[in-house]
PDB file of C-alpha atoms and ligand atoms in Angstrom:
ATOM      1  CA  LYS Y   1     -18.930 -29.595 -15.892  1.00 74.00           C
ATOM      2  CA  LYS Y   2     -18.183 -32.525 -18.945  1.00 79.00           C
ATOM      3  CA  ASP Y   3     -18.648 -29.905 -21.469  1.00 92.00           C
ATOM      4  CA  SER Y   4     -16.669 -27.226 -19.965  1.00 95.00           C
ATOM      5  CA  LYS Y   5     -13.325 -30.214 -20.007  1.00 96.00           C
ATOM      6  CA  MET Y   6     -14.528 -30.884 -23.652  1.00 97.00           C
ATOM      7  CA  SER Y   7     -14.555 -27.348 -25.143  1.00 98.00           C
ATOM      8  CA  ILE Y   8     -11.350 -26.855 -23.383  1.00 98.00           C
ATOM      9  CA  ARG Y   9     -10.064 -29.870 -25.175  1.00 98.00           C
ATOM     10  CA  LYS Y  10     -11.251 -28.502 -28.453  1.00 98.00           C
ATOM     11  CA  ILE Y  11      -9.217 -25.596 -28.402  1.00 98.00           C
ATOM     12  CA  ALA Y  12      -6.277 -27.367 -27.491  1.00 98.00           C
ATOM     13  CA  GLU Y  13      -6.749 -29.547 -30.665  1.00 98.00           C
ATOM     14  CA  HIS Y  14      -7.397 -26.209 -32.577  1.00 98.00           C
ATOM     15  CA  LEU Y  15      -4.852 -24.448 -31.892  1.00 98.00           C
ATOM     16  CA  GLN Y  16      -2.236 -27.471 -32.213  1.00 98.00           C
ATOM     17  CA  LYS Y  17      -3.899 -28.754 -35.587  1.00 98.00           C
ATOM     18  CA  HIS Y  18      -3.514 -24.745 -36.503  1.00 98.00           C
ATOM     19  CA  PRO Y  19       0.101 -24.003 -35.439  1.00 97.00           C
ATOM     20  CA  ARG Y  20      -0.309 -20.614 -37.274  1.00 98.00           C
ATOM     21  CA  ALA Y  21      -3.673 -19.928 -35.597  1.00 98.00           C
ATOM     22  CA  LYS Y  22      -3.782 -17.141 -32.939  1.00 98.00           C
ATOM     23  CA  VAL Y  23      -5.963 -16.029 -29.880  1.00 99.00           C
ATOM     24  CA  ILE Y  24      -7.724 -12.642 -29.001  1.00 99.00           C
ATOM     25  CA  PHE Y  25      -8.648 -12.633 -26.180  1.00 99.00           C
ATOM     26  CA  VAL Y  26     -11.530 -10.205 -24.625  1.00 99.00           C
ATOM     27  CA  ILE Y  27     -11.932 -10.051 -20.978  1.00 98.00           C
ATOM     28  CA  GLY Y  28     -13.525  -8.200 -17.958  1.00 98.00           C
ATOM     29  CA  ALA Y  29     -13.394  -8.177 -14.008  1.00 97.00           C
ATOM     30  CA  GLY Y  30     -13.867 -11.955 -13.661  1.00 98.00           C
ATOM     31  CA  VAL Y  31     -10.159 -13.106 -14.731  1.00 98.00           C
ATOM     32  CA  SER Y  32      -9.450 -10.679 -11.804  1.00 97.00           C
ATOM     33  CA  THR Y  33     -11.539 -12.212  -8.314  1.00 97.00           C
ATOM     34  CA  ALA Y  34      -9.096 -14.772  -8.197  1.00 97.00           C
ATOM     35  CA  CYS Y  35      -6.484 -11.915  -7.252  1.00 96.00           C
ATOM     36  CA  GLY Y  36      -8.590 -10.827  -4.461  1.00 93.00           C
ATOM     37  CA  ILE Y  37     -10.155  -7.823  -6.707  1.00 93.00           C
ATOM     38  CA  PRO Y  38     -13.980  -8.023  -6.359  1.00 92.00           C
ATOM     39  CA  ASP Y  39     -16.000  -7.821 -10.528  1.00 94.00           C
ATOM     40  CA  PHE Y  40     -19.228  -5.624 -10.294  1.00 94.00           C
ATOM     41  CA  ARG Y  41     -21.861  -7.694 -10.881  1.00 94.00           C
ATOM     42  CA  SER Y  42     -21.501 -10.822  -8.980  1.00 94.00           C
ATOM     43  CA  PRO Y  43     -24.575 -11.034  -6.446  1.00 91.00           C
ATOM     44  CA  LYS Y  44     -23.243 -10.940  -3.103  1.00 90.00           C
ATOM     45  CA  THR Y  45     -19.430 -10.202  -3.998  1.00 91.00           C
ATOM     46  CA  GLY Y  46     -19.644  -7.929  -6.730  1.00 91.00           C
ATOM     47  CA  LEU Y  47     -18.737  -4.041  -6.211  1.00 90.00           C
ATOM     48  CA  TYR Y  48     -22.145  -2.702  -6.797  1.00 90.00           C
ATOM     49  CA  HIS Y  49     -23.789  -4.783  -4.311  1.00 87.00           C
ATOM     50  CA  ASN Y  50     -21.282  -3.529  -1.676  1.00 85.00           C
ATOM     51  CA  LEU Y  51     -21.424   0.483  -1.979  1.00 85.00           C
ATOM     52  CA  SER Y  52     -23.858   1.077   0.701  1.00 79.00           C
ATOM     53  CA  LYS Y  53     -21.533   2.962   2.880  1.00 78.00           C
ATOM     54  CA  LEU Y  54     -20.705   4.968  -0.095  1.00 83.00           C
ATOM     55  CA  ASN Y  55     -24.355   6.139   0.154  1.00 85.00           C
ATOM     56  CA  LEU Y  56     -24.837   6.608  -3.306  1.00 91.00           C
ATOM     57  CA  PRO Y  57     -27.975   7.323  -5.045  1.00 92.00           C
ATOM     58  CA  TYR Y  58     -26.841   4.288  -7.388  1.00 92.00           C
ATOM     59  CA  ALA Y  59     -24.227   1.979  -7.887  1.00 90.00           C
ATOM     60  CA  GLU Y  60     -22.807   2.683 -11.112  1.00 93.00           C
ATOM     61  CA  ALA Y  61     -22.878   6.299  -9.843  1.00 95.00           C
ATOM     62  CA  VAL Y  62     -19.288   5.897  -8.446  1.00 94.00           C
ATOM     63  CA  PHE Y  63     -18.092   5.591 -12.400  1.00 95.00           C
ATOM     64  CA  ASP Y  64     -20.426   8.415 -13.518  1.00 96.00           C
ATOM     65  CA  ILE Y  65     -18.853  11.744 -14.470  1.00 96.00           C
ATOM     66  CA  GLU Y  66     -21.646  13.955 -13.636  1.00 95.00           C
ATOM     67  CA  TYR Y  67     -21.313  12.507 -10.699  1.00 95.00           C
ATOM     68  CA  PHE Y  68     -18.421  12.654  -9.537  1.00 94.00           C
ATOM     69  CA  LYS Y  69     -18.278  16.212 -10.567  1.00 93.00           C
ATOM     70  CA  GLU Y  70     -20.495  16.892  -7.709  1.00 91.00           C
ATOM     71  CA  ASN Y  71     -19.608  13.924  -5.269  1.00 90.00           C
ATOM     72  CA  PRO Y  72     -16.122  12.544  -5.779  1.00 90.00           C
ATOM     73  CA  LYS Y  73     -15.630  11.273  -2.430  1.00 87.00           C
ATOM     74  CA  PRO Y  74     -16.915   7.971  -3.690  1.00 90.00           C
ATOM     75  CA  PHE Y  75     -14.895   7.386  -6.579  1.00 92.00           C
ATOM     76  CA  TYR Y  76     -11.934   8.434  -4.300  1.00 90.00           C
ATOM     77  CA  THR Y  77     -12.604   6.126  -1.454  1.00 85.00           C
ATOM     78  CA  LEU Y  78     -13.251   3.009  -4.123  1.00 87.00           C
ATOM     79  CA  ALA Y  79      -9.878   4.059  -5.506  1.00 88.00           C
ATOM     80  CA  LYS Y  80      -8.028   4.028  -2.654  1.00 84.00           C
ATOM     81  CA  GLU Y  81      -9.160  -0.029  -2.386  1.00 80.00           C
ATOM     82  CA  LEU Y  82      -8.632  -0.782  -5.919  1.00 81.00           C
ATOM     83  CA  TYR Y  83      -5.560   1.085  -6.212  1.00 80.00           C
ATOM     84  CA  PRO Y  84      -2.849  -1.023  -8.636  1.00 74.00           C
ATOM     85  CA  GLY Y  85       0.055  -2.206  -7.038  1.00 75.00           C
ATOM     86  CA  THR Y  86      -1.791  -4.570  -4.320  1.00 78.00           C
ATOM     87  CA  PHE Y  87      -2.709  -6.676  -6.844  1.00 90.00           C
ATOM     88  CA  LYS Y  88      -0.803 -10.045  -8.092  1.00 95.00           C
ATOM     89  CA  PRO Y  89      -1.652 -11.456 -11.584  1.00 97.00           C
ATOM     90  CA  ALA Y  90      -4.129 -14.509 -11.873  1.00 98.00           C
ATOM     91  CA  LYS Y  91      -3.289 -17.425 -13.758  1.00 98.00           C
ATOM     92  CA  PHE Y  92      -5.008 -16.683 -16.802  1.00 98.00           C
ATOM     93  CA  HIS Y  93      -3.143 -13.388 -17.289  1.00 98.00           C
ATOM     94  CA  TYR Y  94       0.484 -15.725 -17.088  1.00 98.00           C
ATOM     95  CA  LEU Y  95      -1.050 -17.914 -19.196  1.00 98.00           C
ATOM     96  CA  MET Y  96      -2.254 -14.538 -22.206  1.00 98.00           C
ATOM     97  CA  LYS Y  97       2.024 -13.763 -21.208  1.00 98.00           C
ATOM     98  CA  LEU Y  98       2.466 -17.674 -22.047  1.00 98.00           C
ATOM     99  CA  PHE Y  99       0.740 -16.916 -25.314  1.00 98.00           C
ATOM    100  CA  GLU Y 100       2.630 -14.383 -26.567  1.00 98.00           C
ATOM    101  CA  ASP Y 101       5.760 -16.137 -26.091  1.00 98.00           C
ATOM    102  CA  GLU Y 102       4.732 -18.694 -27.937  1.00 98.00           C
ATOM    103  CA  GLY Y 103       3.723 -16.427 -31.036  1.00 98.00           C
ATOM    104  CA  ARG Y 104       0.070 -17.217 -30.390  1.00 98.00           C
ATOM    105  CA  LEU Y 105      -1.534 -14.271 -28.470  1.00 98.00           C
ATOM    106  CA  LYS Y 106      -2.798 -11.194 -31.466  1.00 98.00           C
ATOM    107  CA  ARG Y 107      -4.577  -9.152 -28.568  1.00 99.00           C
ATOM    108  CA  ILE Y 108      -5.921  -8.816 -25.194  1.00 99.00           C
ATOM    109  CA  TYR Y 109      -9.132  -6.467 -25.164  1.00 98.00           C
ATOM    110  CA  THR Y 110      -9.524  -5.599 -21.199  1.00 98.00           C
ATOM    111  CA  GLN Y 111     -12.459  -3.402 -19.500  1.00 98.00           C
ATOM    112  CA  ASN Y 112      -9.976  -3.981 -16.285  1.00 96.00           C
ATOM    113  CA  ILE Y 113      -8.588  -1.017 -14.433  1.00 94.00           C
ATOM    114  CA  ASP Y 114      -6.334  -3.137 -12.695  1.00 91.00           C
ATOM    115  CA  THR Y 115      -3.700  -2.987 -15.056  1.00 93.00           C
ATOM    116  CA  LEU Y 116      -2.857  -6.928 -14.220  1.00 95.00           C
ATOM    117  CA  GLU Y 117      -1.666  -7.598 -18.036  1.00 97.00           C
ATOM    118  CA  ARG Y 118       0.715  -5.334 -18.163  1.00 95.00           C
ATOM    119  CA  GLN Y 119       2.198  -6.381 -14.661  1.00 94.00           C
ATOM    120  CA  ALA Y 120       2.205 -10.025 -16.143  1.00 97.00           C
ATOM    121  CA  SER Y 121       4.746  -8.480 -18.673  1.00 97.00           C
ATOM    122  CA  VAL Y 122       2.126  -8.994 -21.569  1.00 98.00           C
ATOM    123  CA  GLY Y 123       3.846  -6.363 -23.876  1.00 98.00           C
ATOM    124  CA  ASP Y 124       2.400  -3.139 -25.185  1.00 97.00           C
ATOM    125  CA  GLU Y 125       1.750  -3.069 -28.383  1.00 98.00           C
ATOM    126  CA  TYR Y 126      -1.273  -5.796 -27.366  1.00 98.00           C
ATOM    127  CA  ILE Y 127      -3.107  -4.846 -24.608  1.00 98.00           C
ATOM    128  CA  ILE Y 128      -5.904  -2.512 -25.460  1.00 98.00           C
ATOM    129  CA  GLU Y 129      -7.644  -0.943 -22.254  1.00 98.00           C
ATOM    130  CA  ALA Y 130     -10.915  -0.080 -23.516  1.00 98.00           C
ATOM    131  CA  HIS Y 131     -11.578   1.153 -20.556  1.00 98.00           C
ATOM    132  CA  GLY Y 132      -8.689   2.672 -19.319  1.00 96.00           C
ATOM    133  CA  SER Y 133      -6.621   2.682 -16.450  1.00 92.00           C
ATOM    134  CA  PHE Y 134      -4.857   4.471 -13.409  1.00 89.00           C
ATOM    135  CA  ALA Y 135      -1.756   4.807 -15.213  1.00 88.00           C
ATOM    136  CA  SER Y 136      -2.316   7.868 -16.553  1.00 92.00           C
ATOM    137  CA  ASN Y 137      -4.627  11.092 -15.035  1.00 96.00           C
ATOM    138  CA  HIS Y 138      -5.576  14.585 -15.341  1.00 96.00           C
ATOM    139  CA  CYS Y 139      -7.254  17.259 -13.727  1.00 96.00           C
ATOM    140  CA  ILE Y 140     -10.351  17.874 -15.044  1.00 95.00           C
ATOM    141  CA  GLY Y 141     -10.622  21.459 -14.547  1.00 95.00           C
ATOM    142  CA  CYS Y 142      -7.219  22.442 -17.012  1.00 97.00           C
ATOM    143  CA  ASP Y 143      -5.982  19.452 -17.871  1.00 97.00           C
ATOM    144  CA  LYS Y 144      -2.867  19.038 -16.053  1.00 97.00           C
ATOM    145  CA  LYS Y 145      -1.408  16.266 -15.818  1.00 97.00           C
ATOM    146  CA  PHE Y 146       0.338  14.673 -12.785  1.00 96.00           C
ATOM    147  CA  PRO Y 147       2.351  11.655 -12.383  1.00 95.00           C
ATOM    148  CA  ILE Y 148       1.234   8.536 -11.348  1.00 90.00           C
ATOM    149  CA  GLU Y 149       2.947   8.596  -7.706  1.00 90.00           C
ATOM    150  CA  THR Y 150       1.808  12.361  -7.171  1.00 91.00           C
ATOM    151  CA  PHE Y 151      -1.215  11.164  -7.697  1.00 91.00           C
ATOM    152  CA  LYS Y 152      -0.777   8.470  -5.238  1.00 88.00           C
ATOM    153  CA  GLU Y 153      -0.114  10.527  -2.527  1.00 87.00           C
ATOM    154  CA  LYS Y 154      -2.618  12.577  -2.917  1.00 86.00           C
ATOM    155  CA  LEU Y 155      -5.259   9.716  -2.741  1.00 83.00           C
ATOM    156  CA  ASN Y 156      -3.820   9.106   0.422  1.00 79.00           C
ATOM    157  CA  GLU Y 157      -2.728  12.267   1.897  1.00 74.00           C
ATOM    158  CA  PRO Y 158      -4.223  11.872   5.605  1.00 62.00           C
ATOM    159  CA  LYS Y 159      -6.959  14.855   5.611  1.00 59.00           C
ATOM    160  CA  ALA Y 160      -8.944  13.931   7.854  1.00 54.00           C
ATOM    161  CA  ASN Y 161      -9.455  17.476   9.497  1.00 54.00           C
ATOM    162  CA  LEU Y 162     -10.518  18.453   6.081  1.00 52.00           C
ATOM    163  CA  PRO Y 163     -14.575  19.137   5.800  1.00 50.00           C
ATOM    164  CA  LEU Y 164     -15.958  16.328   3.832  1.00 48.00           C
ATOM    165  CA  GLU Y 165     -15.483  18.371  -0.123  1.00 50.00           C
ATOM    166  CA  PHE Y 166     -11.511  18.665   0.359  1.00 54.00           C
ATOM    167  CA  ASP Y 167     -11.346  15.196   0.872  1.00 59.00           C
ATOM    168  CA  TYR Y 168      -9.919  14.273  -3.267  1.00 77.00           C
ATOM    169  CA  ALA Y 169      -7.524  14.540  -4.607  1.00 86.00           C
ATOM    170  CA  SER Y 170      -6.667  18.223  -6.073  1.00 88.00           C
ATOM    171  CA  CYS Y 171      -4.958  19.641  -8.737  1.00 91.00           C
ATOM    172  CA  ASP Y 172      -2.193  22.028  -7.157  1.00 88.00           C
ATOM    173  CA  ALA Y 173      -2.776  24.383 -10.612  1.00 91.00           C
ATOM    174  CA  CYS Y 174      -6.442  24.930 -10.407  1.00 92.00           C
ATOM    175  CA  GLU Y 175      -7.772  22.969  -7.864  1.00 88.00           C
ATOM    176  CA  SER Y 176     -10.227  21.224  -9.732  1.00 91.00           C
ATOM    177  CA  LEU Y 177     -10.333  17.777  -9.738  1.00 93.00           C
ATOM    178  CA  ILE Y 178      -7.335  15.202 -10.956  1.00 94.00           C
ATOM    179  CA  LYS Y 179      -9.126  11.847 -12.227  1.00 95.00           C
ATOM    180  CA  PRO Y 180      -7.495   8.716 -13.384  1.00 95.00           C
ATOM    181  CA  ASN Y 181      -7.458   8.191 -16.876  1.00 95.00           C
ATOM    182  CA  ILE Y 182     -10.646   5.591 -16.375  1.00 96.00           C
ATOM    183  CA  VAL Y 183     -13.418   5.772 -18.510  1.00 97.00           C
ATOM    184  CA  PHE Y 184     -16.473   6.848 -16.905  1.00 97.00           C
ATOM    185  CA  PHE Y 185     -20.264   5.951 -17.920  1.00 95.00           C
ATOM    186  CA  GLY Y 186     -20.806   9.464 -19.743  1.00 94.00           C
ATOM    187  CA  GLU Y 187     -17.105   9.671 -21.379  1.00 95.00           C
ATOM    188  CA  GLY Y 188     -16.275   7.609 -25.378  1.00 96.00           C
ATOM    189  CA  LEU Y 189     -13.636   4.794 -25.158  1.00 98.00           C
ATOM    190  CA  PRO Y 190     -10.352   5.565 -26.435  1.00 96.00           C
ATOM    191  CA  GLU Y 191     -10.172   5.799 -29.994  1.00 97.00           C
ATOM    192  CA  LYS Y 192      -7.154   3.244 -29.972  1.00 97.00           C
ATOM    193  CA  PHE Y 193     -10.014   0.362 -28.932  1.00 98.00           C
ATOM    194  CA  PHE Y 194     -12.115   1.325 -31.892  1.00 98.00           C
ATOM    195  CA  GLU Y 195      -8.756   1.715 -34.401  1.00 98.00           C
ATOM    196  CA  THR Y 196      -7.692  -1.433 -33.073  1.00 98.00           C
ATOM    197  CA  TRP Y 197     -10.368  -3.379 -33.004  1.00 98.00           C
ATOM    198  CA  ASP Y 198     -11.556  -2.219 -36.888  1.00 98.00           C
ATOM    199  CA  GLU Y 199      -8.143  -3.768 -37.663  1.00 98.00           C
ATOM    200  CA  ASP Y 200      -8.353  -6.771 -35.834  1.00 98.00           C
ATOM    201  CA  LEU Y 201     -11.696  -7.785 -38.001  1.00 98.00           C
ATOM    202  CA  GLU Y 202      -9.971  -6.812 -40.912  1.00 98.00           C
ATOM    203  CA  TRP Y 203      -6.967  -9.179 -39.575  1.00 98.00           C
ATOM    204  CA  LEU Y 204     -10.022 -11.787 -38.785  1.00 98.00           C
ATOM    205  CA  ARG Y 205     -11.526 -11.478 -42.134  1.00 98.00           C
ATOM    206  CA  LYS Y 206      -8.493 -11.744 -44.054  1.00 98.00           C
ATOM    207  CA  GLU Y 207      -6.781 -14.702 -42.214  1.00 98.00           C
ATOM    208  CA  VAL Y 208      -9.646 -16.599 -41.985  1.00 97.00           C
ATOM    209  CA  ASP Y 209      -7.708 -19.915 -43.050  1.00 97.00           C
ATOM    210  CA  GLU Y 210      -5.424 -19.443 -40.396  1.00 98.00           C
ATOM    211  CA  LYS Y 211      -8.389 -19.882 -37.906  1.00 98.00           C
ATOM    212  CA  HIS Y 212      -8.135 -17.619 -35.350  1.00 98.00           C
ATOM    213  CA  LEU Y 213      -9.973 -17.639 -32.597  1.00 98.00           C
ATOM    214  CA  VAL Y 214     -11.831 -15.198 -30.115  1.00 98.00           C
ATOM    215  CA  ILE Y 215     -11.651 -15.955 -26.545  1.00 98.00           C
ATOM    216  CA  VAL Y 216     -14.481 -14.146 -24.323  1.00 99.00           C
ATOM    217  CA  ALA Y 217     -13.340 -14.151 -20.344  1.00 98.00           C
ATOM    218  CA  GLY Y 218     -15.062 -12.964 -17.036  1.00 98.00           C
ATOM    219  CA  THR Y 219     -17.171 -10.639 -18.358  1.00 98.00           C
ATOM    220  CA  SER Y 220     -20.737  -9.917 -17.820  1.00 98.00           C
ATOM    221  CA  LEU Y 221     -21.022  -8.398 -21.256  1.00 98.00           C
ATOM    222  CA  THR Y 222     -23.429  -5.908 -20.218  1.00 97.00           C
ATOM    223  CA  VAL Y 223     -20.890  -2.751 -21.149  1.00 97.00           C
ATOM    224  CA  TYR Y 224     -21.183  -1.133 -24.434  1.00 97.00           C
ATOM    225  CA  PRO Y 225     -20.185  -0.710 -26.963  1.00 97.00           C
ATOM    226  CA  PHE Y 226     -17.352  -3.251 -25.115  1.00 98.00           C
ATOM    227  CA  ALA Y 227     -20.555  -5.794 -25.052  1.00 98.00           C
ATOM    228  CA  SER Y 228     -20.809  -5.963 -28.546  1.00 98.00           C
ATOM    229  CA  LEU Y 229     -17.487  -7.587 -29.661  1.00 98.00           C
ATOM    230  CA  PRO Y 230     -18.411 -10.891 -29.475  1.00 98.00           C
ATOM    231  CA  SER Y 231     -21.533 -10.084 -32.079  1.00 98.00           C
ATOM    232  CA  GLU Y 232     -19.208  -8.680 -34.001  1.00 98.00           C
ATOM    233  CA  VAL Y 233     -16.706 -11.606 -34.235  1.00 98.00           C
ATOM    234  CA  PRO Y 234     -16.492 -12.612 -38.173  1.00 98.00           C
ATOM    235  CA  SER Y 235     -19.171 -16.166 -38.149  1.00 97.00           C
ATOM    236  CA  LYS Y 236     -15.928 -18.268 -39.941  1.00 97.00           C
ATOM    237  CA  THR Y 237     -14.420 -17.352 -36.770  1.00 98.00           C
ATOM    238  CA  ALA Y 238     -14.754 -19.276 -33.276  1.00 98.00           C
ATOM    239  CA  ARG Y 239     -15.385 -17.958 -30.226  1.00 98.00           C
ATOM    240  CA  ALA Y 240     -15.220 -19.779 -27.007  1.00 98.00           C
ATOM    241  CA  LEU Y 241     -16.667 -18.196 -23.488  1.00 98.00           C
ATOM    242  CA  PHE Y 242     -14.525 -18.944 -20.056  1.00 98.00           C
ATOM    243  CA  ASN Y 243     -17.355 -17.468 -17.799  1.00 98.00           C
ATOM    244  CA  ILE Y 244     -19.670 -18.263 -14.601  1.00 98.00           C
ATOM    245  CA  GLY Y 245     -22.969 -18.439 -16.667  1.00 97.00           C
ATOM    246  CA  LEU Y 246     -23.769 -17.768 -20.063  1.00 98.00           C
ATOM    247  CA  VAL Y 247     -23.503 -14.057 -21.155  1.00 98.00           C
ATOM    248  CA  GLY Y 248     -24.216 -11.297 -23.731  1.00 98.00           C
ATOM    249  CA  ASP Y 249     -24.133 -12.982 -27.326  1.00 98.00           C
ATOM    250  CA  PHE Y 250     -23.092 -16.234 -26.153  1.00 98.00           C
ATOM    251  CA  LYS Y 251     -26.249 -16.582 -23.971  1.00 98.00           C
ATOM    252  CA  SER Y 252     -28.809 -14.748 -27.084  1.00 98.00           C
ATOM    253  CA  ASP Y 253     -27.318 -15.104 -30.119  1.00 98.00           C
ATOM    254  CA  PRO Y 254     -25.215 -18.900 -29.846  1.00 98.00           C
ATOM    255  CA  ARG Y 255     -23.552 -20.050 -32.982  1.00 98.00           C
ATOM    256  CA  LYS Y 256     -23.281 -23.745 -33.072  1.00 97.00           C
ATOM    257  CA  SER Y 257     -19.721 -23.588 -32.828  1.00 97.00           C
ATOM    258  CA  ASP Y 258     -19.182 -21.833 -29.500  1.00 98.00           C
ATOM    259  CA  LEU Y 259     -16.898 -23.052 -27.279  1.00 98.00           C
ATOM    260  CA  VAL Y 260     -18.091 -22.714 -23.688  1.00 98.00           C
ATOM    261  CA  PHE Y 261     -16.419 -23.334 -20.127  1.00 98.00           C
ATOM    262  CA  ASN Y 262     -18.978 -22.638 -17.810  1.00 98.00           C
ATOM    263  CA  GLY Y 263     -16.848 -22.006 -14.148  1.00 98.00           C
ATOM    264  CA  SER Y 264     -14.170 -19.889 -13.087  1.00 98.00           C
ATOM    265  CA  SER Y 265     -11.174 -18.630 -15.612  1.00 98.00           C
ATOM    266  CA  GLU Y 266      -8.778 -19.903 -13.738  1.00 98.00           C
ATOM    267  CA  ASP Y 267     -10.035 -23.128 -14.039  1.00 98.00           C
ATOM    268  CA  ALA Y 268     -10.546 -22.763 -17.783  1.00 98.00           C
ATOM    269  CA  ALA Y 269      -6.534 -21.530 -17.727  1.00 98.00           C
ATOM    270  CA  GLN Y 270      -5.032 -24.290 -15.921  1.00 98.00           C
ATOM    271  CA  CYS Y 271      -7.446 -26.710 -17.961  1.00 98.00           C
ATOM    272  CA  LEU Y 272      -5.808 -25.195 -20.779  1.00 98.00           C
ATOM    273  CA  ILE Y 273      -2.399 -25.662 -20.075  1.00 98.00           C
ATOM    274  CA  ASP Y 274      -2.273 -29.360 -19.011  1.00 98.00           C
ATOM    275  CA  GLU Y 275      -4.196 -30.152 -22.284  1.00 98.00           C
ATOM    276  CA  LEU Y 276      -2.013 -27.978 -24.470  1.00 98.00           C
ATOM    277  CA  GLY Y 277       1.022 -29.859 -22.820  1.00 98.00           C
ATOM    278  CA  TRP Y 278       2.126 -26.666 -21.343  1.00 98.00           C
ATOM    279  CA  SER Y 279       2.564 -27.169 -17.737  1.00 98.00           C
ATOM    280  CA  GLU Y 280       6.397 -26.486 -17.114  1.00 98.00           C
ATOM    281  CA  LYS Y 281       7.087 -23.651 -19.754  1.00 97.00           C
ATOM    282  CA  PHE Y 282       4.135 -22.121 -17.529  1.00 98.00           C
ATOM    283  CA  GLU Y 283       5.920 -23.140 -14.067  1.00 97.00           C
ATOM    284  CA  LYS Y 284       8.786 -21.648 -15.557  1.00 97.00           C
ATOM    285  CA  LEU Y 285       7.244 -18.613 -16.921  1.00 97.00           C
ATOM    286  CA  ILE Y 286       5.367 -17.689 -13.191  1.00 95.00           C
ATOM    287  CA  ASN Y 287       8.961 -18.735 -11.317  1.00 93.00           C
ATOM    288  CA  LYS Y 288      10.891 -16.006 -13.359  1.00 84.00           C
TER     289      LYS Y 288
HETATM  290  P1  LIG K   1     -19.012  -7.951 -14.390  1.00 93.82           P
HETATM  291  O1  LIG K   1     -19.086  -7.415 -12.980  1.00 93.82           O
HETATM  292  O2  LIG K   1     -19.913  -6.950 -14.806  1.00 93.82           O
HETATM  293  O3  LIG K   1     -18.911  -9.356 -14.776  1.00 93.82           O
HETATM  294  C1  LIG K   1     -18.209 -10.096 -14.614  1.00 93.82           C
HETATM  295  C2  LIG K   1     -18.242 -11.852 -14.925  1.00 93.82           C
HETATM  296  O4  LIG K   1     -17.268 -12.206 -14.778  1.00 93.82           O
HETATM  297  C3  LIG K   1     -19.694 -11.689 -14.379  1.00 93.82           C
HETATM  298  O5  LIG K   1     -20.445 -12.332 -15.507  1.00 93.82           O
HETATM  299  C4  LIG K   1     -19.588 -13.856 -13.297  1.00 93.82           C
HETATM  300  O6  LIG K   1     -20.183 -14.138 -13.265  1.00 93.82           O
HETATM  301  C5  LIG K   1     -17.869 -13.659 -14.039  1.00 93.82           C
HETATM  302  N1  LIG K   1     -17.055 -14.310 -13.389  1.00 93.82           N
HETATM  303  C6  LIG K   1     -16.414 -13.556 -11.880  1.00 93.82           C
HETATM  304  N2  LIG K   1     -16.036 -14.383 -11.222  1.00 93.82           N
HETATM  305  C7  LIG K   1     -15.505 -15.237 -12.443  1.00 93.82           C
HETATM  306  C8  LIG K   1     -14.014 -16.180 -12.373  1.00 93.82           C
HETATM  307  N3  LIG K   1     -13.130 -16.457 -11.056  1.00 93.82           N
HETATM  308  N4  LIG K   1     -14.336 -16.782 -13.415  1.00 93.82           N
HETATM  309  C9  LIG K   1     -15.002 -16.442 -14.609  1.00 93.82           C
HETATM  310  N5  LIG K   1     -15.798 -15.607 -14.806  1.00 93.82           N
HETATM  311  C10 LIG K   1     -16.054 -15.051 -13.329  1.00 93.82           C
HETATM  312  O7  LIG K   1     -17.343  -7.440 -14.718  1.00 93.82           O
HETATM  313  P2  LIG K   1     -17.624  -6.245 -16.363  1.00 93.82           P
HETATM  314  O8  LIG K   1     -18.429  -7.575 -17.320  1.00 93.82           O
HETATM  315  O9  LIG K   1     -16.176  -6.479 -16.767  1.00 93.82           O
HETATM  316  O10 LIG K   1     -17.211  -0.108 -16.002  1.00 93.82           O
HETATM  317  O11 LIG K   1     -17.689  -5.307 -16.429  1.00 93.82           O
HETATM  318  C11 LIG K   1     -18.230  -4.132 -16.967  1.00 93.82           C
HETATM  319  C12 LIG K   1     -17.730  -2.501 -16.484  1.00 93.82           C
HETATM  320  O12 LIG K   1     -18.487  -2.308 -16.011  1.00 93.82           O
HETATM  321  C13 LIG K   1     -16.223  -2.527 -15.797  1.00 93.82           C
HETATM  322  O13 LIG K   1     -15.427  -2.428 -16.782  1.00 93.82           O
HETATM  323  C14 LIG K   1     -16.637  -1.444 -15.193  1.00 93.82           C
HETATM  324  C15 LIG K   1     -18.115  -1.703 -14.729  1.00 93.82           C
HETATM  325  O14 LIG K   1     -18.911  -0.493 -14.343  1.00 93.82           O
HETATM  326  C16 LIG K   1     -15.500   0.542 -15.294  1.00 93.82           C
HETATM  327  O15 LIG K   1     -14.473   0.286 -14.418  1.00 93.82           O
HETATM  328  C17 LIG K   1     -15.554   2.157 -16.037  1.00 93.82           C
HETATM  329 ZN1  LIG K   2      -5.816  22.017 -13.213  1.00 93.82          ZN
END
């Protein structure tokens, strides 16, 4: 606990000492659990532990492209529950927005499909949705794209009187399935993810003297290729982890310079706001 607080103090000191240092955030489902969205792998509360009602052969099948083509119902059931618009950003999301406003944000790499970074008004150019989102979709048969509202209507249309196999959002042109552009297991990540990460790595190396930081938060670092990002951070760039539990490269190949906050990302955010003396700015931002 004391070490966690000390890590945050060190980050704040670092940012104050190096006024040109910017932050790259690398985040996952843990930053959104405070918003009422379950993460995937936490015992008891994680989505994958609570999918029994969907009768899946294995939990991750709900996001598996081949399984989806055979049986889309579990995904659509889950999509209804997870649909963005019903959740509000957490403190952590607003803190990232404050980093943007302060000119200290370089990028946010998110695995989350909840679009809460956008909802906190973070600029588009900063956000890399590595696993896609609900923001766009396409028909897996004919590639037709549907407005987000149309997909939502189709998702929520009462089809109780229809047989199970028709209870899904289908394309009005070819009757195939409409799938949000979320990256499923068996699908590739967006080109933009790889391109931007390469650029940002180059930027970190070139501007090594600016002392930029990489903050990883709320992710178990189990799903590749995303999970390899922290290990690719140049050794001269400091890394931080805000997470319940030590994960991924922070556990298997820790660096002396790593700064770890073992606990909730909301507590870490509050602590960092205090240490940076940003409380007033933060209040102003969230009351806007
Ligand atoms: P996981 O559920 O695998 O990991 C969440 C991590 O956040 C765990 O280490 C938790 O201990 C931690 N955690 C939970 N609540 C927290 C909190 N309030 N503060 C800090 N840490 C907290 O979620 P991801 O790593 O994001 O793919 O999962 C990666 C991918 O697996 C997801 O993008 C998803 C899934 O299959 C798709 O949706 C395509
Ligand atoms: Zn179609």
